[in-house]
Amino acid sequence: MINTRSVEARLIKNIVFKSLVFSMSFIVLIPLFFILFYIVKNGISAFSLDFFLNLPKPVGEIGGGISNAIVGTLLLIVISSSIAIPFGIFIGLYLAENKVGLLPELTRLCVDTLQGVPSIVMGIIAYAWIVIPMGSFSVLSGGIALSLMMLPIVVKSTEETMSLIPESLKEAAFALGAPYYTTMIKVVIPSSKKGILSGVLLGIARVSGETAPLLFTAFGSPFMNTDILKPANSLPLLIFNYATSPYDDWQSLAWGASLVLVLFILSLSILAKVVIKK
Amino acid sequence: MGAQNFIRLTEAKDLIFKKVLGLCGLIVIGLVLGIFLTLLSKAALSMEHTGLAFLYQTVWDPVREHFGALPFFVGTMITSILALSISIPFSFALAIFLGEYVKDGPWSSVFNTALDLLAGIPSIIYGFWGLFVLVPIVRSFESAMGVLPHGVGIFSSAIVLAVMIIPYSASISREVISLVPEDIKEAALSLGATPFECITKVIFPYAKSGIFAGVLMSFGRAISETMAVTMLIGNSNKIPTSIFSPANTLASIIANEFAEASEELYLSSLVELALVLFFVTAAFSLIGRIIIKKWVLDK
Amino acid sequence: MKKETCILDIKKFNLHINEHHILKNLDLPFYRKKVTAIMGPSGCGKSTLVRSINRLNDAIPGVKMSGNMFLYKKNLLEMNPMLVRRKVGMVFQRPNPFPTMSIYENVLAGYTLNGLKLDKTEKESIVADSLEKAALWDEVKDNLHRKGTFLSGGQQQRLCIARALAMNPKILLLDEPTSALDPKSTARIEELIIELKSKVSIIMVTHNMGQAARISDYTAFLYLGELIEYDSTEVMFDSPKHSRTKDYLKRKFG
């Protein structure tokens, strides 16, 4: 019955398929390599002390830097984290503790929906909620837009880690007469702190590269600003504005800023992995 | 008695704690509802003024207050479908590569790290890179082909978009493939099937609704992508005539015009675009999740 | 039965989970400063019973309890569960020290989790005393501030016993405390239980008949949620009255 020829044909098909899968997988590495190559090549040549310490300068003047964008990005991270982390942990705890029921299901659905909201829409929302009532673009509105993007990430990682905590640990606390809230705050949350921390780091990594939510909120500014009620620059905004400008030295600043941003995000994601493995 | 008071206090604290947790859940629901209602109310003016014509009119001319969104729907669809058709074969290849051929070892970590990196690079940097590296290449390709060499346009943005969604769709496909029980794979192999036959005749049919859901979710992801596309698509409000034409997507038109829009109606029309975008992405991710959930439960 | 002081008197106790009748009309007195073993085939409800005494079943959806459990004159089932649990310590099958806390903090967990404040000397004496009682002090006294999870399984279980003893419970419940341990650690825990009974009344679930025979003063035999026989361990093992008990002792139920 078994025809050797057809077996051969099948084996050849299998080899062709396997080599196709392998070669296509390797092809994916090519764009990654090129992107990293250009960022590192063009970025490093922009690096200097001035680059990190100075403000951007008008076209033609040399020695412009990105200090205001670095400060702005850090401010945005602080604002968005201080909103998204506490809320995210509590919502994650709520979902991990309440697996069934209408309200938890609905909450879970809304977390998923929130995660899917396009970043540009978040910008419009923060514009409508904060910029219009306060009458000005501001770091605060940008931070709030970013916190909306960070929230689902923190919620999901919290819920996931907390769901892995064995019931026996909670029972150990209850059996000692501990009330529910101390069991949660002193046993469940500390036991999941690695997972939460790694989620927080990933969330920060995610929002620190976001541009679209900042276009009509933090808006960008050529000056140094630490007042959260005023507009400020951020690394992605600077990259956007300078990359689309026709001037070489501005483009060079944008490459430098890209390298800073990529290195920052990369170290956050490495840290997130290290934290969870330890 | 002291102990009684202490217990009463503790019970009260417990109750408050549980209420606060529930409240946090409600806040998320409130946020999503708030986002929806805000978009709806800000888009009301445009809906009233342009009505359903908004969805099919072909001219977007803010100066004459003529708002037809069709060019952006077409731009979004073509860009996303093109990007998806480029990226899906690669995503599947990676999912099979990492899920079936190279499950662990150094190559697996190389590829996992590469995917993490691809996913971690911000959209703005993809756009920047595309503008300076990819666009000149596409431009010379276009002149060689004999089309108008814009460089920027649907084609360039679709390529970059494809690279950007590979990590996302690869990770979903991988998850779906990993849900296929090991024993049915082994059953196929033990009957003498080659790995190729096992994948195409056992795993794919078994996982097809999950894979379909993954494609839907990737599509939702593609249409919501903003910055890279904004920088590469060429900012044209005309209906694209070929895959090399400059165009605008829903997300890119908002990014390009929202900050400069000063007229009420103009702003409102842009918000209506955002509302459509919100709806479509929410629907895609929701339907995708429902299909996956149902698929997991059915099996 | 001899005259003993009854510390916990269970009267007409019933437990349902949804429509399943898990524990049926139990009447069971437990005696002061004695070790009482609860035996029976798996699924007989022995774990459910000790968990009920600690009120841990309260939180499980669908559980309904009726009857009385008198700790001295007070009905445990009508008290606040948090108060009950401070008077009734519990040790589980698998050692479950809190992984984020040191040995020192684990022993004091009952106080910190209940928001009870102690000064440093009180803390130190409670830690030393409880670890002494749990026969763990000599092994860990130099590593008190290391994490409890570094200990061996048997040591972890003794740490859990110390954690329960730190609250000065009237009763210590042990739910198959050695089922996850190796023979050597088991022997160590068994010795400990015998030492402990001069200080606290112990109720222990076990499926190991040898263990019950070795360390308990009284033995109760449960079958499908009913109390079949209850007597001093001697009587139970030498001359059981009920045929089910005899069968079980001959390992007919496995």
PDB file of C-alpha atoms in Angstrom, chain B residues 169-256:
ATOM      1  CA  SER B 169       0.124  38.812  16.275  1.00  0.00           C
ATOM      2  CA  ALA B 170       2.945  36.305  16.731  1.00  0.00           C
ATOM      3  CA  SER B 171       2.344  36.238  20.465  1.00  0.00           C
ATOM      4  CA  ILE B 172      -1.406  35.721  20.013  1.00  0.00           C
ATOM      5  CA  SER B 173      -0.904  32.948  17.429  1.00  0.00           C
ATOM      6  CA  ARG B 174       1.606  31.332  19.720  1.00  0.00           C
ATOM      7  CA  GLU B 175      -0.781  31.411  22.611  1.00  0.00           C
ATOM      8  CA  VAL B 176      -3.501  29.894  20.448  1.00  0.00           C
ATOM      9  CA  ILE B 177      -1.200  27.148  19.170  1.00  0.00           C
ATOM     10  CA  SER B 178      -0.055  26.387  22.703  1.00  0.00           C
ATOM     11  CA  LEU B 179      -3.683  25.758  23.634  1.00  0.00           C
ATOM     12  CA  VAL B 180      -3.819  22.840  21.205  1.00  0.00           C
ATOM     13  CA  PRO B 181      -3.445  19.800  23.439  1.00  0.00           C
ATOM     14  CA  GLU B 182      -0.101  18.057  23.218  1.00  0.00           C
ATOM     15  CA  ASP B 183      -1.717  14.600  22.944  1.00  0.00           C
ATOM     16  CA  ILE B 184      -3.505  15.275  19.659  1.00  0.00           C
ATOM     17  CA  LYS B 185      -0.237  16.524  18.169  1.00  0.00           C
ATOM     18  CA  GLU B 186       1.449  13.375  19.387  1.00  0.00           C
ATOM     19  CA  ALA B 187      -1.385  11.262  18.062  1.00  0.00           C
ATOM     20  CA  ALA B 188      -0.862  12.722  14.600  1.00  0.00           C
ATOM     21  CA  LEU B 189       2.893  12.243  14.750  1.00  0.00           C
ATOM     22  CA  SER B 190       2.533   8.691  16.013  1.00  0.00           C
ATOM     23  CA  LEU B 191       0.339   7.869  13.007  1.00  0.00           C
ATOM     24  CA  GLY B 192       3.265   8.785  10.812  1.00  0.00           C
ATOM     25  CA  ALA B 193       2.350  12.363   9.958  1.00  0.00           C
ATOM     26  CA  THR B 194       5.267  14.669   9.207  1.00  0.00           C
ATOM     27  CA  PRO B 195       5.500  17.817  11.345  1.00  0.00           C
ATOM     28  CA  PHE B 196       4.247  19.743   8.308  1.00  0.00           C
ATOM     29  CA  GLU B 197       1.157  17.565   8.065  1.00  0.00           C
ATOM     30  CA  CYS B 198       0.683  17.744  11.791  1.00  0.00           C
ATOM     31  CA  ILE B 199       0.693  21.528  11.654  1.00  0.00           C
ATOM     32  CA  THR B 200      -1.471  21.953   8.578  1.00  0.00           C
ATOM     33  CA  LYS B 201      -3.880  19.078   9.122  1.00  0.00           C
ATOM     34  CA  VAL B 202      -4.180  18.901  12.908  1.00  0.00           C
ATOM     35  CA  ILE B 203      -3.063  22.101  14.588  1.00  0.00           C
ATOM     36  CA  PHE B 204      -4.482  24.633  12.120  1.00  0.00           C
ATOM     37  CA  PRO B 205      -7.913  23.055  11.803  1.00  0.00           C
ATOM     38  CA  TYR B 206      -8.095  22.652  15.559  1.00  0.00           C
ATOM     39  CA  ALA B 207      -6.998  26.206  16.244  1.00  0.00           C
ATOM     40  CA  LYS B 208      -8.633  27.954  13.331  1.00  0.00           C
ATOM     41  CA  SER B 209     -11.187  30.003  15.238  1.00  0.00           C
ATOM     42  CA  GLY B 210      -8.501  31.037  17.710  1.00  0.00           C
ATOM     43  CA  ILE B 211      -6.247  32.063  14.847  1.00  0.00           C
ATOM     44  CA  PHE B 212      -9.094  33.969  13.246  1.00  0.00           C
ATOM     45  CA  ALA B 213      -9.643  35.813  16.527  1.00  0.00           C
ATOM     46  CA  GLY B 214      -5.927  36.612  16.652  1.00  0.00           C
ATOM     47  CA  VAL B 215      -6.105  38.087  13.156  1.00  0.00           C
ATOM     48  CA  LEU B 216      -9.072  40.233  14.167  1.00  0.00           C
ATOM     49  CA  MET B 217      -7.239  41.516  17.229  1.00  0.00           C
ATOM     50  CA  SER B 218      -4.144  42.278  15.176  1.00  0.00           C
ATOM     51  CA  PHE B 219      -6.332  44.163  12.749  1.00  0.00           C
ATOM     52  CA  GLY B 220      -7.738  46.228  15.618  1.00  0.00           C
ATOM     53  CA  ARG B 221      -4.189  46.917  16.669  1.00  0.00           C
ATOM     54  CA  ALA B 222      -3.167  47.975  13.171  1.00  0.00           C
ATOM     55  CA  ILE B 223      -5.961  50.493  12.717  1.00  0.00           C
ATOM     56  CA  SER B 224      -5.308  52.139  16.054  1.00  0.00           C
ATOM     57  CA  GLU B 225      -1.609  52.652  15.373  1.00  0.00           C
ATOM     58  CA  THR B 226      -0.996  56.366  15.085  1.00  0.00           C
ATOM     59  CA  MET B 227       2.426  57.951  15.058  1.00  0.00           C
ATOM     60  CA  ALA B 228       4.393  55.819  12.619  1.00  0.00           C
ATOM     61  CA  VAL B 229       1.541  55.933  10.147  1.00  0.00           C
ATOM     62  CA  THR B 230       1.098  59.678  10.618  1.00  0.00           C
ATOM     63  CA  MET B 231       4.713  60.256   9.679  1.00  0.00           C
ATOM     64  CA  LEU B 232       4.756  57.914   6.719  1.00  0.00           C
ATOM     65  CA  ILE B 233       1.386  58.035   5.034  1.00  0.00           C
ATOM     66  CA  GLY B 234       1.785  61.377   3.324  1.00  0.00           C
ATOM     67  CA  ASN B 235      -1.161  63.287   4.824  1.00  0.00           C
ATOM     68  CA  SER B 236      -3.485  63.406   1.866  1.00  0.00           C
ATOM     69  CA  ASN B 237      -7.237  63.774   2.266  1.00  0.00           C
ATOM     70  CA  LYS B 238      -8.108  62.319  -1.105  1.00  0.00           C
ATOM     71  CA  ILE B 239      -9.312  58.791  -1.639  1.00  0.00           C
ATOM     72  CA  PRO B 240      -6.188  56.763  -2.429  1.00  0.00           C
ATOM     73  CA  THR B 241      -6.046  55.367  -5.926  1.00  0.00           C
ATOM     74  CA  SER B 242      -3.221  52.870  -5.506  1.00  0.00           C
ATOM     75  CA  ILE B 243      -1.186  51.292  -2.746  1.00  0.00           C
ATOM     76  CA  PHE B 244       1.545  53.825  -3.448  1.00  0.00           C
ATOM     77  CA  SER B 245      -0.716  56.880  -3.005  1.00  0.00           C
ATOM     78  CA  PRO B 246      -0.352  59.159  -0.054  1.00  0.00           C
ATOM     79  CA  ALA B 247      -3.426  59.012   2.155  1.00  0.00           C
ATOM     80  CA  ASN B 248      -4.616  59.415   5.743  1.00  0.00           C
ATOM     81  CA  THR B 249      -5.993  56.929   8.241  1.00  0.00           C
ATOM     82  CA  LEU B 250      -8.535  57.740  10.941  1.00  0.00           C
ATOM     83  CA  ALA B 251      -5.752  57.975  13.489  1.00  0.00           C
ATOM     84  CA  SER B 252      -3.358  59.965  11.325  1.00  0.00           C
ATOM     85  CA  ILE B 253      -5.887  62.601  10.266  1.00  0.00           C
ATOM     86  CA  ILE B 254      -6.661  63.273  13.928  1.00  0.00           C
ATOM     87  CA  ALA B 255      -2.970  63.499  14.805  1.00  0.00           C
ATOM     88  CA  ASN B 256      -2.350  65.818  11.868  1.00  0.00           C
TER      89      ASN B 256
END
